[in-house]
PDB file of C-alpha atoms and ligand atoms in Angstrom:
ATOM      1  CA  MET A 219      70.402  64.310  70.183  1.00  0.00           C
ATOM      2  CA  THR A 220      70.078  67.365  67.847  1.00  0.00           C
ATOM      3  CA  VAL A 221      66.944  69.233  67.858  1.00  0.00           C
ATOM      4  CA  PRO A 222      64.829  69.048  64.772  1.00  0.00           C
ATOM      5  CA  SER A 223      64.390  72.037  63.082  1.00  0.00           C
ATOM      6  CA  LEU A 224      61.386  73.951  61.237  1.00  0.00           C
ATOM      7  CA  VAL A 225      60.353  75.820  58.278  1.00  0.00           C
ATOM      8  CA  ILE A 226      56.634  77.239  58.428  1.00  0.00           C
ATOM      9  CA  MET A 227      55.186  78.580  55.318  1.00  0.00           C
ATOM     10  CA  ALA A 228      52.043  80.965  55.682  1.00  0.00           C
ATOM     11  CA  SER A 229      50.416  83.436  53.312  1.00  0.00           C
ATOM     12  CA  GLY A 230      48.064  85.488  55.569  1.00  0.00           C
ATOM     13  CA  ARG A 231      47.290  86.319  59.052  1.00  0.00           C
ATOM     14  CA  GLY A 232      49.406  83.510  60.726  1.00  0.00           C
ATOM     15  CA  SER A 233      47.487  82.019  63.772  1.00  0.00           C
ATOM     16  CA  ASN A 234      48.409  78.746  63.627  1.00  0.00           C
ATOM     17  CA  ALA A 235      52.129  80.051  62.574  1.00  0.00           C
ATOM     18  CA  GLN A 236      52.063  81.790  65.814  1.00  0.00           C
ATOM     19  CA  ALA A 237      50.650  78.674  67.796  1.00  0.00           C
ATOM     20  CA  ILE A 238      53.218  76.780  66.805  1.00  0.00           C
ATOM     21  CA  LEU A 239      55.942  79.689  68.039  1.00  0.00           C
ATOM     22  CA  ASP A 240      54.244  79.764  71.172  1.00  0.00           C
ATOM     23  CA  ARG A 241      54.113  76.115  71.974  1.00  0.00           C
ATOM     24  CA  ILE A 242      58.055  75.851  70.945  1.00  0.00           C
ATOM     25  CA  ALA A 243      58.412  78.962  73.251  1.00  0.00           C
ATOM     26  CA  ASP A 244      56.922  77.276  76.055  1.00  0.00           C
ATOM     27  CA  GLY A 245      58.844  73.786  75.525  1.00  0.00           C
ATOM     28  CA  TYR A 246      55.880  71.947  74.488  1.00  0.00           C
ATOM     29  CA  ILE A 247      57.236  71.441  70.822  1.00  0.00           C
ATOM     30  CA  PRO A 248      60.930  70.102  70.947  1.00  0.00           C
ATOM     31  CA  ALA A 249      62.399  72.011  67.980  1.00  0.00           C
ATOM     32  CA  THR A 250      63.321  75.208  66.506  1.00  0.00           C
ATOM     33  CA  CYS A 251      62.095  77.260  64.165  1.00  0.00           C
ATOM     34  CA  ALA A 252      64.683  78.627  61.531  1.00  0.00           C
ATOM     35  CA  ALA A 253      62.298  80.485  59.537  1.00  0.00           C
ATOM     36  CA  VAL A 254      58.786  81.506  58.635  1.00  0.00           C
ATOM     37  CA  ILE A 255      58.221  81.608  54.408  1.00  0.00           C
ATOM     38  CA  THR A 256      55.864  83.929  53.409  1.00  0.00           C
ATOM     39  CA  ASP A 257      54.382  84.273  49.575  1.00  0.00           C
ATOM     40  CA  ASN A 258      52.808  87.266  50.780  1.00  0.00           C
ATOM     41  CA  PRO A 259      54.808  90.673  51.444  1.00  0.00           C
ATOM     42  CA  ASP A 260      51.685  91.776  53.371  1.00  0.00           C
ATOM     43  CA  ALA A 261      51.140  89.229  55.544  1.00  0.00           C
ATOM     44  CA  TYR A 262      50.512  89.702  59.358  1.00  0.00           C
ATOM     45  CA  VAL A 263      52.530  86.535  59.752  1.00  0.00           C
ATOM     46  CA  ILE A 264      55.671  88.371  59.170  1.00  0.00           C
ATOM     47  CA  GLU A 265      55.164  90.398  62.123  1.00  0.00           C
ATOM     48  CA  ARG A 266      54.560  87.645  64.193  1.00  0.00           C
ATOM     49  CA  ALA A 267      57.689  85.601  63.248  1.00  0.00           C
ATOM     50  CA  ARG A 268      59.730  89.298  63.739  1.00  0.00           C
ATOM     51  CA  THR A 269      58.419  89.364  67.072  1.00  0.00           C
ATOM     52  CA  ALA A 270      59.141  86.266  68.223  1.00  0.00           C
ATOM     53  CA  GLY A 271      62.934  86.530  67.024  1.00  0.00           C
ATOM     54  CA  VAL A 272      62.199  84.011  63.631  1.00  0.00           C
ATOM     55  CA  PRO A 273      63.956  85.001  60.285  1.00  0.00           C
ATOM     56  CA  VAL A 274      61.472  85.532  57.700  1.00  0.00           C
ATOM     57  CA  SER A 275      61.813  84.750  53.876  1.00  0.00           C
ATOM     58  CA  VAL A 276      59.195  86.802  51.743  1.00  0.00           C
ATOM     59  CA  VAL A 277      59.053  84.863  47.838  1.00  0.00           C
ATOM     60  CA  PRO A 278      56.221  86.315  46.135  1.00  0.00           C
ATOM     61  CA  PHE A 279      54.871  84.166  43.484  1.00  0.00           C
ATOM     62  CA  ARG A 280      54.329  87.578  41.300  1.00  0.00           C
ATOM     63  CA  SER A 281      57.754  88.660  41.041  1.00  0.00           C
ATOM     64  CA  PHE A 282      58.741  85.698  38.959  1.00  0.00           C
ATOM     65  CA  PRO A 283      57.823  84.769  35.457  1.00  0.00           C
ATOM     66  CA  ASN A 284      55.865  81.715  35.877  1.00  0.00           C
ATOM     67  CA  ARG A 285      55.220  79.064  38.572  1.00  0.00           C
ATOM     68  CA  GLU A 286      58.837  76.748  37.720  1.00  0.00           C
ATOM     69  CA  ALA A 287      60.846  79.883  38.523  1.00  0.00           C
ATOM     70  CA  TYR A 288      59.165  80.505  41.658  1.00  0.00           C
ATOM     71  CA  GLU A 289      58.934  77.012  42.931  1.00  0.00           C
ATOM     72  CA  ASP A 290      62.495  76.927  41.952  1.00  0.00           C
ATOM     73  CA  ARG A 291      63.236  79.288  44.118  1.00  0.00           C
ATOM     74  CA  LEU A 292      61.209  78.465  46.822  1.00  0.00           C
ATOM     75  CA  ILE A 293      63.001  75.553  47.182  1.00  0.00           C
ATOM     76  CA  GLU A 294      66.424  77.078  47.244  1.00  0.00           C
ATOM     77  CA  THR A 295      64.799  79.301  50.270  1.00  0.00           C
ATOM     78  CA  ILE A 296      63.641  76.462  52.492  1.00  0.00           C
ATOM     79  CA  CYS A 297      66.754  74.232  51.719  1.00  0.00           C
ATOM     80  CA  GLY A 298      68.263  77.367  52.817  1.00  0.00           C
ATOM     81  CA  TYR A 299      67.148  77.039  56.079  1.00  0.00           C
ATOM     82  CA  ASP A 300      67.837  72.738  56.159  1.00  0.00           C
ATOM     83  CA  PRO A 301      64.416  72.045  58.032  1.00  0.00           C
ATOM     84  CA  ASP A 302      63.810  68.744  59.251  1.00  0.00           C
ATOM     85  CA  LEU A 303      60.407  69.692  58.681  1.00  0.00           C
ATOM     86  CA  VAL A 304      57.964  71.722  56.635  1.00  0.00           C
ATOM     87  CA  VAL A 305      54.780  73.125  57.904  1.00  0.00           C
ATOM     88  CA  LEU A 306      52.217  74.849  55.933  1.00  0.00           C
ATOM     89  CA  ALA A 307      50.291  76.875  57.779  1.00  0.00           C
ATOM     90  CA  GLY A 308      47.681  78.743  55.936  1.00  0.00           C
ATOM     91  CA  TYR A 309      49.859  78.872  52.734  1.00  0.00           C
ATOM     92  CA  MET A 310      47.445  79.522  50.379  1.00  0.00           C
ATOM     93  CA  ARG A 311      48.947  77.989  47.139  1.00  0.00           C
ATOM     94  CA  ILE A 312      49.119  74.672  45.696  1.00  0.00           C
ATOM     95  CA  LEU A 313      52.797  73.119  45.391  1.00  0.00           C
ATOM     96  CA  GLY A 314      54.145  71.526  42.275  1.00  0.00           C
ATOM     97  CA  SER A 315      55.393  67.856  42.409  1.00  0.00           C
ATOM     98  CA  GLY A 316      58.881  68.658  42.457  1.00  0.00           C
ATOM     99  CA  ILE A 317      58.556  70.472  45.456  1.00  0.00           C
ATOM    100  CA  VAL A 318      56.277  68.169  46.947  1.00  0.00           C
ATOM    101  CA  ARG A 319      58.137  65.245  46.428  1.00  0.00           C
ATOM    102  CA  MET A 320      61.610  66.773  47.686  1.00  0.00           C
ATOM    103  CA  PHE A 321      59.889  66.870  51.116  1.00  0.00           C
ATOM    104  CA  ALA A 322      58.076  63.811  51.040  1.00  0.00           C
ATOM    105  CA  GLY A 323      57.050  62.701  54.881  1.00  0.00           C
ATOM    106  CA  ARG A 324      58.222  65.868  56.051  1.00  0.00           C
ATOM    107  CA  MET A 325      56.166  68.339  54.991  1.00  0.00           C
ATOM    108  CA  ILE A 326      52.711  68.731  56.845  1.00  0.00           C
ATOM    109  CA  ASN A 327      49.619  70.683  56.184  1.00  0.00           C
ATOM    110  CA  ILE A 328      46.381  71.728  58.332  1.00  0.00           C
ATOM    111  CA  HIS A 329      43.082  72.250  56.671  1.00  0.00           C
ATOM    112  CA  PRO A 330      39.869  73.326  58.244  1.00  0.00           C
ATOM    113  CA  SER A 331      37.586  69.984  57.343  1.00  0.00           C
ATOM    114  CA  LEU A 332      37.457  66.822  58.298  1.00  0.00           C
ATOM    115  CA  LEU A 333      39.066  65.901  55.781  1.00  0.00           C
ATOM    116  CA  PRO A 334      38.288  63.850  53.049  1.00  0.00           C
ATOM    117  CA  ALA A 335      35.144  65.780  52.819  1.00  0.00           C
ATOM    118  CA  PHE A 336      35.712  69.787  51.908  1.00  0.00           C
ATOM    119  CA  SER A 337      38.748  70.066  50.609  1.00  0.00           C
ATOM    120  CA  GLY A 338      39.923  72.976  48.648  1.00  0.00           C
ATOM    121  CA  LEU A 339      39.043  76.658  49.489  1.00  0.00           C
ATOM    122  CA  HIS A 340      36.166  78.179  51.696  1.00  0.00           C
ATOM    123  CA  ALA A 341      35.722  74.409  53.329  1.00  0.00           C
ATOM    124  CA  GLN A 342      34.064  75.809  56.471  1.00  0.00           C
ATOM    125  CA  GLU A 343      31.640  77.310  53.730  1.00  0.00           C
ATOM    126  CA  GLN A 344      31.308  74.127  51.857  1.00  0.00           C
ATOM    127  CA  ALA A 345      30.268  72.253  55.169  1.00  0.00           C
ATOM    128  CA  ILE A 346      27.549  74.552  55.930  1.00  0.00           C
ATOM    129  CA  ARG A 347      25.963  74.477  52.636  1.00  0.00           C
ATOM    130  CA  TYR A 348      26.160  70.714  52.833  1.00  0.00           C
ATOM    131  CA  GLY A 349      24.392  70.607  56.204  1.00  0.00           C
ATOM    132  CA  VAL A 350      26.716  68.559  57.837  1.00  0.00           C
ATOM    133  CA  LYS A 351      26.596  68.202  61.912  1.00  0.00           C
ATOM    134  CA  VAL A 352      30.040  67.927  62.796  1.00  0.00           C
ATOM    135  CA  ALA A 353      33.175  69.776  61.198  1.00  0.00           C
ATOM    136  CA  GLY A 354      36.697  70.205  62.077  1.00  0.00           C
ATOM    137  CA  CYS A 355      40.095  69.923  60.961  1.00  0.00           C
ATOM    138  CA  THR A 356      42.784  67.796  59.287  1.00  0.00           C
ATOM    139  CA  VAL A 357      46.460  67.276  60.039  1.00  0.00           C
ATOM    140  CA  HIS A 358      47.913  65.444  57.385  1.00  0.00           C
ATOM    141  CA  PHE A 359      51.662  64.937  55.123  1.00  0.00           C
ATOM    142  CA  VAL A 360      51.361  66.871  52.087  1.00  0.00           C
ATOM    143  CA  THR A 361      51.370  64.428  48.613  1.00  0.00           C
ATOM    144  CA  GLU A 362      50.681  65.466  45.125  1.00  0.00           C
ATOM    145  CA  GLU A 363      46.684  65.195  45.344  1.00  0.00           C
ATOM    146  CA  MET A 364      45.841  68.715  47.167  1.00  0.00           C
ATOM    147  CA  ASP A 365      44.298  67.656  50.715  1.00  0.00           C
ATOM    148  CA  ALA A 366      44.738  64.034  50.340  1.00  0.00           C
ATOM    149  CA  GLY A 367      47.554  63.301  52.050  1.00  0.00           C
ATOM    150  CA  PRO A 368      48.294  60.488  55.031  1.00  0.00           C
ATOM    151  CA  VAL A 369      45.937  61.974  58.054  1.00  0.00           C
ATOM    152  CA  ILE A 370      47.763  62.633  61.460  1.00  0.00           C
ATOM    153  CA  ILE A 371      44.982  64.242  63.733  1.00  0.00           C
ATOM    154  CA  GLN A 372      41.722  65.112  63.365  1.00  0.00           C
ATOM    155  CA  ARG A 373      39.864  67.204  65.465  1.00  0.00           C
ATOM    156  CA  THR A 374      35.816  68.124  65.749  1.00  0.00           C
ATOM    157  CA  VAL A 375      33.708  70.959  66.301  1.00  0.00           C
ATOM    158  CA  PRO A 376      29.459  71.089  66.261  1.00  0.00           C
ATOM    159  CA  VAL A 377      28.298  73.137  63.509  1.00  0.00           C
ATOM    160  CA  LEU A 378      25.472  74.757  65.493  1.00  0.00           C
ATOM    161  CA  ASP A 379      21.928  76.246  64.104  1.00  0.00           C
ATOM    162  CA  GLY A 380      22.866  79.599  62.200  1.00  0.00           C
ATOM    163  CA  ASP A 381      26.127  79.228  61.937  1.00  0.00           C
ATOM    164  CA  THR A 382      28.021  81.235  58.984  1.00  0.00           C
ATOM    165  CA  GLY A 383      30.853  80.445  57.339  1.00  0.00           C
ATOM    166  CA  GLU A 384      32.928  82.795  59.503  1.00  0.00           C
ATOM    167  CA  THR A 385      31.565  81.199  63.496  1.00  0.00           C
ATOM    168  CA  LEU A 386      32.374  77.937  62.421  1.00  0.00           C
ATOM    169  CA  ALA A 387      35.876  78.615  61.000  1.00  0.00           C
ATOM    170  CA  GLY A 388      36.506  80.775  64.249  1.00  0.00           C
ATOM    171  CA  ARG A 389      35.116  77.216  66.210  1.00  0.00           C
ATOM    172  CA  ILE A 390      37.532  75.218  63.694  1.00  0.00           C
ATOM    173  CA  LEU A 391      40.498  77.702  64.241  1.00  0.00           C
ATOM    174  CA  GLU A 392      40.406  76.875  67.769  1.00  0.00           C
ATOM    175  CA  GLU A 393      40.945  73.098  67.472  1.00  0.00           C
ATOM    176  CA  GLU A 394      43.714  73.971  64.662  1.00  0.00           C
ATOM    177  CA  HIS A 395      46.138  75.946  67.269  1.00  0.00           C
ATOM    178  CA  THR A 396      45.515  72.177  69.118  1.00  0.00           C
ATOM    179  CA  ALA A 397      45.866  69.808  66.511  1.00  0.00           C
ATOM    180  CA  LEU A 398      48.770  71.489  64.796  1.00  0.00           C
ATOM    181  CA  PRO A 399      51.448  71.694  67.296  1.00  0.00           C
ATOM    182  CA  GLU A 400      50.496  68.390  68.659  1.00  0.00           C
ATOM    183  CA  ALA A 401      51.141  66.761  65.180  1.00  0.00           C
ATOM    184  CA  VAL A 402      54.383  69.094  64.807  1.00  0.00           C
ATOM    185  CA  ARG A 403      55.237  67.682  68.460  1.00  0.00           C
ATOM    186  CA  LEU A 404      54.579  64.164  67.522  1.00  0.00           C
ATOM    187  CA  PHE A 405      56.536  64.453  64.362  1.00  0.00           C
ATOM    188  CA  CYS A 406      59.597  66.170  66.156  1.00  0.00           C
ATOM    189  CA  GLU A 407      59.489  63.192  68.734  1.00  0.00           C
ATOM    190  CA  HIS A 408      59.625  60.877  65.656  1.00  0.00           C
ATOM    191  CA  ARG A 409      56.237  59.254  67.006  1.00  0.00           C
ATOM    192  CA  LEU A 410      54.836  59.186  63.421  1.00  0.00           C
ATOM    193  CA  GLU A 411      55.055  56.005  61.143  1.00  0.00           C
ATOM    194  CA  ILE A 412      53.557  55.982  57.872  1.00  0.00           C
ATOM    195  CA  THR A 413      52.818  52.949  55.961  1.00  0.00           C
ATOM    196  CA  GLY A 414      50.880  53.556  52.835  1.00  0.00           C
ATOM    197  CA  ARG A 415      47.802  55.836  53.581  1.00  0.00           C
ATOM    198  CA  LEU A 416      48.025  55.102  57.205  1.00  0.00           C
ATOM    199  CA  VAL A 417      49.844  57.033  60.189  1.00  0.00           C
ATOM    200  CA  ARG A 418      50.652  55.070  63.129  1.00  0.00           C
ATOM    201  CA  VAL A 419      50.934  57.618  66.390  1.00  0.00           C
ATOM    202  CA  LEU A 420      53.612  55.512  68.254  1.00  0.00           C
ATOM    203  CA  SER A 421      53.758  55.462  71.944  1.00  0.00           C
ATOM    204  CA  THR A 422      56.710  57.418  73.635  1.00  0.00           C
ATOM    205  CA  GLU A 423      57.861  53.721  74.624  1.00  0.00           C
ATOM    206  CA  GLU A 424      57.478  52.225  71.539  1.00  0.00           C
ATOM    207  CA  ASN A 425      59.902  55.427  70.179  1.00  0.00           C
ATOM    208  CA  CYS A 426      62.341  55.309  73.041  1.00  0.00           C
ATOM    209  CA  PRO A 427      63.438  51.313  73.381  1.00  0.00           C
ATOM    210  CA  SER A 428      65.436  50.736  76.280  1.00  0.00           C
ATOM    211  CA  PRO A 429      69.334  51.288  76.141  1.00  0.00           C
ATOM    212  CA  GLN A 430      70.198  47.707  74.861  1.00  0.00           C
ATOM    213  CA  GLY A 431      71.712  45.255  76.718  1.00  0.00           C
ATOM    214  CA  THR A 432      70.139  46.893  80.392  1.00  0.00           C
ATOM    215  CA  GLY A 433      67.244  44.700  80.111  1.00  0.00           C
ATOM    216  CA  ALA A 434      64.979  47.378  81.680  1.00  0.00           C
TER     217      ALA A 434
HETATM  218  C1  GRF B 585      43.299  78.299  58.635  1.00  0.00           C
HETATM  219  O1  GRF B 585      41.690  77.996  58.918  1.00  0.00           O
HETATM  220  C2  GRF B 585      43.837  77.162  57.775  1.00  0.00           C
HETATM  221  O2  GRF B 585      43.353  75.967  57.896  1.00  0.00           O
HETATM  222  C3  GRF B 585      43.652  77.727  56.373  1.00  0.00           C
HETATM  223  O3  GRF B 585      43.832  79.106  56.600  1.00  0.00           O
HETATM  224  C4  GRF B 585      43.705  79.131  57.465  1.00  0.00           C
HETATM  225  C5  GRF B 585      44.959  80.420  58.063  1.00  0.00           C
HETATM  226  O4  GRF B 585      44.957  80.902  59.162  1.00  0.00           O
HETATM  227  N1  GRF B 585      44.186  76.617  55.748  1.00  0.00           N
HETATM  228  P1  GRF B 585      46.024  81.950  59.858  1.00  0.00           P
HETATM  229  O5  GRF B 585      46.862  82.249  58.924  1.00  0.00           O
HETATM  230  O6  GRF B 585      46.891  80.627  60.528  1.00  0.00           O
HETATM  231  O7  GRF B 585      45.560  82.535  60.890  1.00  0.00           O
END
């Protein structure tokens, strides 16, 4: 069986990208990473990818005359790597419907809130301001509506007295580093079944029926 290949897209620090690369390296995720793509020429994720020996493509938004031209190049770049899965790991741009439709069911995103609460930017500050007692992260399939696709995994953390956006973000980030590799692994093991908004996680037995005719 061929090993699934990933493209990771990230815009900055890249700690989620690192978590995926580490879990590929230790064998937890049965995949290869074909490339890291970033829109930010100064992103630290570039160094992380190079250290891991993963090719990097920089597609800087500002060097294109408009969003359409940018997305055309992005599609061309992603398709050049022919990935089975595109992982948005801290990719800070909203993607247009063309690209989202092209990768429907094979593009996932991590968001630092328990969706559907606190979508969009500064989710952790939104949670603090609202006064929730539990926060967390969500990994979901990407659809045309921002932060609204079928949910794959959520992990929770408590919101503590005196938390700031920053302290809460740190606590959530630790959970992101578990949730995102887990979702990628499930996808690579063909264990995510999407029906409408619902994602069912198949057990390994459901996904690996016994060989025909053995009766096993
Ligand atoms: C993460 O909190 C992610 O959920 C959000 O942006 C942050 C990226 O962090 N979308 P990193 O670049 O993966 O360290």
